[in-house]
């Protein structure tokens, strides 16, 4: 059962670890200090979570790969790639998740925490969002399904050097995952049915459609994005998908610049619902907050349309 209105917060920040090298060629100097880097960023987000709960937030969504800088820029050499792979950790028993579980229990808040995951069974790495309930328990995770590599007018990027796409092994027929999809879980929580789509996933129409079809009310869409085309679509995609599927989308983007790459991330985090963008609340730097009426998610903005009822999926696929 969702609670309405539901106060939701997103973090909008960047790497806060101070002693970053000035040149990418010197990133090797971080060897042996990655745990300090992780701790600094987790501590920063712990402060933001506490600031959000002090203002009544019932759910807090953290940014993509929040415990690290965005390390997939400028096609790093193999030694740099190997360095960052040391940051990957278990999505249930790793230090970041354990600390956030204790915090979620103490603050009685639901957390959506995107981390760099190392699967202990397979040895594979994933870009993974862990969902933690207000009891401090991990209730599930979502693994990014689309992994980008390419370049725009500002920078090149290649995430495939660090992690692969979801292996589709997340299916769980029992609650709290109520989805029938092995790739797109939807979690029943005390504060609504929550799902996640990470960054590049948002550009593919089947992602939001699958999440909505499997019962999602609120989709968190954490991202690290930049560039003219990305900014243009960022302002459009969530509003269209929210109206089309009768859901709320919480889009969070990194904000600021990170040494030594010095790539500017534009932020512009926002919420979208079937009726448009909910009004943002006053919040301290690093947070974006809004009150969401999940009970009204099925209303397509007062249009009178019933898109779910009237769709004809049998005629859409190419034959």
Tab-separated table of C-alpha atoms in Angstrom:
chain	number	residue	atom	x	y	z
A	1	UNK	CA	0.000	0.000	0.000
A	2	UNK	CA	1.501	3.315	-1.020
A	3	UNK	CA	1.464	6.319	1.272
A	4	UNK	CA	0.291	9.581	-0.214
A	5	UNK	CA	1.818	12.068	-0.369
A	6	UNK	CA	5.213	10.425	-0.205
A	7	UNK	CA	8.246	12.636	0.340
A	8	UNK	CA	11.142	11.481	-1.833
A	9	UNK	CA	14.701	12.800	-1.996
A	10	UNK	CA	17.444	12.400	-4.588
A	11	UNK	CA	21.117	13.125	-4.116
A	12	UNK	CA	22.758	15.378	-6.712
A	13	UNK	CA	26.482	15.655	-6.091
A	14	UNK	CA	29.867	14.307	-7.217
A	15	UNK	CA	33.087	12.796	-5.895
A	16	UNK	CA	34.195	14.530	-2.687
A	17	UNK	CA	37.477	12.707	-2.114
A	18	UNK	CA	40.040	15.495	-1.922
A	19	UNK	CA	43.433	14.058	-2.824
A	20	UNK	CA	42.632	13.187	-6.437
A	21	UNK	CA	45.533	13.406	-8.911
A	22	UNK	CA	45.610	16.340	-11.309
A	23	UNK	CA	46.331	14.189	-14.369
A	24	UNK	CA	44.728	10.973	-15.596
A	25	UNK	CA	48.204	9.512	-16.070
A	26	UNK	CA	48.644	9.744	-12.300
A	27	UNK	CA	45.481	7.848	-11.358
A	28	UNK	CA	47.746	4.906	-10.556
A	29	UNK	CA	48.757	6.855	-7.462
A	30	UNK	CA	45.343	6.041	-5.980
A	31	UNK	CA	46.413	2.426	-5.523
A	32	UNK	CA	46.081	1.605	-1.844
A	33	UNK	CA	43.801	4.599	-1.228
A	34	UNK	CA	40.582	3.463	-2.875
A	35	UNK	CA	39.073	2.494	0.468
A	36	UNK	CA	39.648	6.046	1.705
A	37	UNK	CA	37.948	7.328	-1.456
A	38	UNK	CA	34.969	5.030	-0.950
A	39	UNK	CA	34.612	5.987	2.704
A	40	UNK	CA	34.708	9.701	1.914
A	41	UNK	CA	31.907	9.437	-0.620
A	42	UNK	CA	29.783	7.155	1.536
A	43	UNK	CA	30.179	9.523	4.505
A	44	UNK	CA	29.111	12.433	2.304
A	45	UNK	CA	25.976	10.571	1.252
A	46	UNK	CA	25.223	9.497	4.814
A	47	UNK	CA	25.118	13.185	5.710
A	48	UNK	CA	22.786	13.874	2.775
A	49	UNK	CA	20.493	10.993	3.748
A	50	UNK	CA	20.243	12.304	7.302
A	51	UNK	CA	19.494	15.784	5.995
A	52	UNK	CA	16.729	14.321	3.822
A	53	UNK	CA	15.126	12.280	6.594
A	54	UNK	CA	15.270	15.300	8.909
A	55	UNK	CA	13.038	16.982	6.318
A	56	UNK	CA	10.601	14.082	6.206
A	57	UNK	CA	11.870	11.966	3.308
A	58	UNK	CA	10.556	8.402	3.337
A	59	UNK	CA	12.701	7.258	0.405
A	60	UNK	CA	16.126	8.516	-0.662
A	61	UNK	CA	17.622	7.647	-4.043
A	62	UNK	CA	21.388	7.952	-4.367
A	63	UNK	CA	23.276	8.659	-7.579
A	64	UNK	CA	24.707	6.141	-10.020
A	65	UNK	CA	27.989	4.656	-8.699
A	66	UNK	CA	27.713	7.157	-5.853
A	67	UNK	CA	30.714	5.918	-3.865
A	68	UNK	CA	33.229	6.779	-6.597
A	69	UNK	CA	34.043	9.299	-9.309
A	70	UNK	CA	32.757	8.436	-12.770
A	71	UNK	CA	35.806	6.445	-13.855
A	72	UNK	CA	34.617	5.320	-17.322
A	73	UNK	CA	35.737	8.483	-19.130
A	74	UNK	CA	38.304	8.757	-21.929
A	75	UNK	CA	38.803	5.010	-22.527
A	76	UNK	CA	41.228	4.332	-19.664
A	77	UNK	CA	44.191	2.051	-20.245
A	78	UNK	CA	44.114	-1.511	-18.846
A	79	UNK	CA	46.042	-0.561	-15.703
A	80	UNK	CA	43.552	2.178	-14.849
A	81	UNK	CA	40.632	-0.145	-15.552
A	82	UNK	CA	42.122	-2.756	-13.230
A	83	UNK	CA	42.568	-0.111	-10.533
A	84	UNK	CA	38.902	0.876	-10.489
A	85	UNK	CA	37.730	-2.725	-10.577
A	86	UNK	CA	39.129	-3.028	-7.055
A	87	UNK	CA	36.248	-0.805	-5.893
A	88	UNK	CA	33.612	-3.412	-6.738
A	89	UNK	CA	31.961	-4.988	-3.697
A	90	UNK	CA	29.294	-7.443	-2.628
A	91	UNK	CA	25.747	-6.116	-2.997
A	92	UNK	CA	24.643	-7.641	0.294
A	93	UNK	CA	27.649	-7.957	2.588
A	94	UNK	CA	29.985	-5.290	1.205
A	95	UNK	CA	31.007	-2.374	3.442
A	96	UNK	CA	28.882	0.219	1.638
A	97	UNK	CA	25.696	-1.823	1.819
A	98	UNK	CA	26.242	-2.826	5.444
A	99	UNK	CA	26.702	0.800	6.482
A	100	UNK	CA	23.606	1.880	4.571
A	101	UNK	CA	21.536	-0.945	6.069
A	102	UNK	CA	22.372	0.292	9.561
A	103	UNK	CA	21.523	3.845	8.541
A	104	UNK	CA	18.217	2.862	6.919
A	105	UNK	CA	17.182	1.082	10.108
A	106	UNK	CA	18.206	3.999	12.307
A	107	UNK	CA	16.486	6.612	10.135
A	108	UNK	CA	13.489	4.411	9.182
A	109	UNK	CA	14.043	5.263	5.518
A	110	UNK	CA	14.033	3.252	2.288
A	111	UNK	CA	17.250	3.626	0.293
A	112	UNK	CA	18.002	3.072	-3.382
A	113	UNK	CA	21.782	2.716	-3.485
A	114	UNK	CA	23.571	2.223	-6.832
A	115	UNK	CA	26.979	0.612	-6.290
A	116	UNK	CA	29.753	-1.072	-8.265
A	117	UNK	CA	28.928	-4.733	-7.601
A	118	UNK	CA	31.212	-7.752	-7.513
A	119	UNK	CA	29.187	-10.957	-7.637
A	120	UNK	CA	31.033	-13.320	-5.272
A	121	UNK	CA	29.663	-16.424	-6.975
A	122	UNK	CA	30.513	-15.626	-10.594
A	123	UNK	CA	33.272	-13.042	-10.199
A	124	UNK	CA	31.368	-10.777	-12.591
A	125	UNK	CA	30.961	-7.056	-12.027
A	126	UNK	CA	27.753	-5.080	-12.488
A	127	UNK	CA	26.422	-1.548	-12.144
A	128	UNK	CA	23.817	-2.365	-9.515
A	129	UNK	CA	21.181	-0.557	-7.482
A	130	UNK	CA	20.543	-2.137	-4.080
A	131	UNK	CA	17.166	-1.579	-2.403
A	132	UNK	CA	17.184	-1.395	1.388
A	133	UNK	CA	13.959	-1.140	3.368
A	134	UNK	CA	13.273	0.884	6.503
A	135	UNK	CA	14.098	-2.155	8.649
A	136	UNK	CA	17.627	-2.087	7.300
A	137	UNK	CA	17.200	-5.209	5.193
A	138	UNK	CA	18.288	-5.674	1.584
A	139	UNK	CA	15.105	-6.537	-0.292
A	140	UNK	CA	16.629	-6.868	-3.739
A	141	UNK	CA	18.751	-5.318	-6.453
A	142	UNK	CA	18.620	-4.197	-10.073
A	143	UNK	CA	21.519	-4.599	-12.477
A	144	UNK	CA	21.949	-2.114	-15.326
A	145	UNK	CA	20.824	-3.772	-18.547
A	146	UNK	CA	22.378	-1.524	-21.219
A	147	UNK	CA	26.090	-0.654	-21.086
A	148	UNK	CA	27.219	2.370	-23.141
A	149	UNK	CA	30.446	3.098	-24.954
A	150	UNK	CA	30.984	5.984	-27.345
A	151	UNK	CA	31.700	9.691	-27.456
A	152	UNK	CA	29.892	13.013	-27.652
A	153	UNK	CA	31.143	16.545	-28.195
A	154	UNK	CA	32.470	16.708	-24.624
A	155	UNK	CA	34.110	13.361	-23.861
A	156	UNK	CA	34.418	9.674	-24.671
A	157	UNK	CA	33.264	6.904	-22.343
A	158	UNK	CA	33.375	3.117	-22.169
A	159	UNK	CA	31.606	1.400	-19.302
A	160	UNK	CA	32.072	-2.050	-20.857
A	161	UNK	CA	35.655	-2.065	-19.551
A	162	UNK	CA	34.346	-2.250	-15.994
A	163	UNK	CA	31.082	-4.186	-15.858
A	164	UNK	CA	28.679	-6.143	-18.000
A	165	UNK	CA	24.909	-6.030	-18.566
A	166	UNK	CA	22.447	-7.764	-16.279
A	167	UNK	CA	22.655	-11.528	-16.566
A	168	UNK	CA	18.902	-11.897	-16.044
A	169	UNK	CA	19.287	-13.975	-12.892
A	170	UNK	CA	17.267	-11.705	-10.605
A	171	UNK	CA	13.894	-13.376	-10.991
A	172	UNK	CA	12.178	-14.055	-7.707
A	173	UNK	CA	8.638	-15.406	-7.726
A	174	UNK	CA	8.056	-14.410	-4.103
A	175	UNK	CA	7.621	-10.959	-2.564
A	176	UNK	CA	9.054	-8.395	-2.271
A	177	UNK	CA	9.897	-8.747	-5.987
A	178	UNK	CA	6.510	-8.870	-7.710
A	179	UNK	CA	7.829	-8.758	-11.283
A	180	UNK	CA	7.645	-11.616	-13.753
A	181	UNK	CA	10.683	-10.288	-15.607
A	182	UNK	CA	14.149	-11.705	-14.828
A	183	UNK	CA	15.774	-8.424	-15.878
A	184	UNK	CA	13.365	-5.828	-14.470
A	185	UNK	CA	12.426	-6.444	-10.823
A	186	UNK	CA	9.715	-4.411	-9.083
A	187	UNK	CA	9.723	-4.330	-5.295
A	188	UNK	CA	6.678	-4.090	-3.072
A	189	UNK	CA	7.573	-1.853	-0.142
A	190	UNK	CA	5.669	-0.179	2.654
A	191	UNK	CA	5.848	3.038	0.618
A	192	UNK	CA	4.881	1.850	-2.820
A	193	UNK	CA	6.029	-0.400	-5.643
A	194	UNK	CA	9.567	0.664	-6.507
A	195	UNK	CA	11.787	-0.115	-9.490
A	196	UNK	CA	15.056	1.150	-10.963
A	197	UNK	CA	16.421	1.950	-14.433
A	198	UNK	CA	20.054	3.084	-14.463
A	199	UNK	CA	21.285	5.892	-16.739
A	200	UNK	CA	21.586	4.569	-20.341
A	201	UNK	CA	18.637	2.231	-19.695
A	202	UNK	CA	16.275	5.199	-19.864
A	203	UNK	CA	16.745	5.606	-23.626
A	204	UNK	CA	15.265	2.185	-24.459
A	205	UNK	CA	11.444	2.119	-24.642
A	206	UNK	CA	11.142	-1.446	-23.406
A	207	UNK	CA	12.637	-0.618	-20.021
A	208	UNK	CA	9.980	1.703	-18.603
A	209	UNK	CA	7.291	-0.314	-20.383
A	210	UNK	CA	8.467	-3.515	-18.684
A	211	UNK	CA	8.659	-1.889	-15.270
A	212	UNK	CA	5.191	-0.367	-15.597
A	213	UNK	CA	3.740	-3.616	-16.924
A	214	UNK	CA	5.105	-5.409	-13.879
A	215	UNK	CA	3.464	-3.008	-11.452
A	216	UNK	CA	5.967	-0.223	-10.754
A	217	UNK	CA	4.552	3.000	-9.304
A	218	UNK	CA	7.852	4.827	-8.790
A	219	UNK	CA	10.968	4.277	-10.908
A	220	UNK	CA	14.315	5.637	-9.763
A	221	UNK	CA	16.576	6.578	-12.676
A	222	UNK	CA	20.048	7.453	-11.347
A	223	UNK	CA	22.482	8.676	-14.002
A	224	UNK	CA	25.896	10.110	-14.747
A	225	UNK	CA	25.325	12.053	-17.933
A	226	UNK	CA	26.623	15.037	-19.886
A	227	UNK	CA	26.559	16.574	-23.348
A	228	UNK	CA	24.100	18.559	-25.475
A	229	UNK	CA	22.008	15.654	-26.759
A	230	UNK	CA	21.828	14.028	-23.356
A	231	UNK	CA	20.705	17.293	-21.756
A	232	UNK	CA	18.025	17.801	-24.413
A	233	UNK	CA	16.589	14.322	-23.947
A	234	UNK	CA	16.978	14.484	-20.164
A	235	UNK	CA	14.386	17.241	-20.066
A	236	UNK	CA	11.901	15.205	-22.147
A	237	UNK	CA	12.153	11.457	-21.667
A	238	UNK	CA	10.948	11.094	-18.101
A	239	UNK	CA	7.893	13.290	-18.616
A	240	UNK	CA	6.852	11.326	-21.699
A	241	UNK	CA	7.387	7.939	-20.054
A	242	UNK	CA	5.618	9.000	-16.857
A	243	UNK	CA	2.528	10.080	-18.789
A	244	UNK	CA	2.632	7.157	-21.199
A	245	UNK	CA	2.881	4.506	-18.490
A	246	UNK	CA	1.082	6.178	-15.578
A	247	UNK	CA	4.096	6.110	-13.268
A	248	UNK	CA	6.383	8.465	-11.376
A	249	UNK	CA	10.050	8.704	-12.350
A	250	UNK	CA	12.778	10.116	-10.116
A	251	UNK	CA	15.692	11.130	-12.329
A	252	UNK	CA	18.937	11.978	-10.543
A	253	UNK	CA	22.104	13.099	-12.302
A	254	UNK	CA	25.589	13.777	-11.007
A	255	UNK	CA	26.372	17.482	-10.635
A	256	UNK	CA	29.744	19.159	-10.775
A	257	UNK	CA	33.211	18.338	-12.045
A	258	UNK	CA	35.615	15.609	-10.933
A	259	UNK	CA	39.403	15.650	-11.161
A	260	UNK	CA	41.383	14.590	-13.082
A	261	UNK	CA	38.909	14.288	-15.956
A	262	UNK	CA	37.288	17.668	-15.219
A	263	UNK	CA	34.138	16.704	-17.083
A	264	UNK	CA	31.153	18.816	-16.039
A	265	UNK	CA	27.965	16.917	-15.157
A	266	UNK	CA	24.895	19.105	-15.495
A	267	UNK	CA	22.723	17.854	-12.652
A	268	UNK	CA	19.148	18.992	-13.413
A	269	UNK	CA	17.624	16.179	-11.335
A	270	UNK	CA	13.828	16.168	-11.245
A	271	UNK	CA	10.672	14.148	-10.747
A	272	UNK	CA	8.067	13.407	-13.405
A	273	UNK	CA	4.543	12.088	-12.994
A	274	UNK	CA	1.504	11.495	-15.187
A	275	UNK	CA	0.503	15.149	-14.740
A	276	UNK	CA	3.972	16.588	-15.320
A	277	UNK	CA	6.664	17.664	-12.899
A	278	UNK	CA	5.780	17.843	-9.201
A	279	UNK	CA	6.912	21.029	-7.518
A	280	UNK	CA	10.326	20.734	-5.915
A	281	UNK	CA	10.672	21.470	-2.217
A	282	UNK	CA	13.271	23.662	-0.591
A	283	UNK	CA	16.284	21.468	0.123
A	284	UNK	CA	19.944	21.920	1.004
A	285	UNK	CA	22.687	21.666	-1.605
A	286	UNK	CA	23.142	18.124	-2.825
A	287	UNK	CA	19.470	17.169	-2.451
A	288	UNK	CA	16.395	17.411	-4.676
A	289	UNK	CA	13.059	16.680	-2.968
A	290	UNK	CA	9.362	16.478	-3.818
A	291	UNK	CA	6.073	15.150	-2.475
A	292	UNK	CA	4.594	12.490	-4.774
A	293	UNK	CA	0.977	11.337	-4.871
A	294	UNK	CA	1.457	7.717	-5.897
A	295	UNK	CA	-2.250	7.056	-5.450
A	296	UNK	CA	-2.834	9.280	-8.478
A	297	UNK	CA	-0.277	7.560	-10.693
A	298	UNK	CA	-2.889	5.883	-12.873
A	299	UNK	CA	-4.389	9.228	-13.913
A	300	UNK	CA	-2.859	10.377	-17.204
A	301	UNK	CA	-2.720	14.011	-16.220
A	302	UNK	CA	-6.474	14.524	-16.356
A	303	UNK	CA	-6.432	13.844	-20.111
A	304	UNK	CA	-9.239	11.325	-20.011
A	305	UNK	CA	-7.030	8.837	-21.839
A	306	UNK	CA	-6.608	5.233	-20.714
A	307	UNK	CA	-3.452	4.242	-22.540
A	308	UNK	CA	-3.055	0.910	-20.781
A	309	UNK	CA	-6.601	-0.088	-21.683
A	310	UNK	CA	-6.436	1.027	-25.292
A	311	UNK	CA	-3.015	-0.172	-26.365
A	312	UNK	CA	-2.744	-2.898	-29.037
A	313	UNK	CA	0.583	-4.680	-28.483
A	314	UNK	CA	-0.218	-7.333	-31.072
A	315	UNK	CA	0.182	-4.808	-33.905
A	316	UNK	CA	3.357	-3.023	-32.755
A	317	UNK	CA	6.115	-5.596	-33.210
A	318	UNK	CA	7.764	-6.016	-36.613
A	319	UNK	CA	6.725	-9.214	-38.362
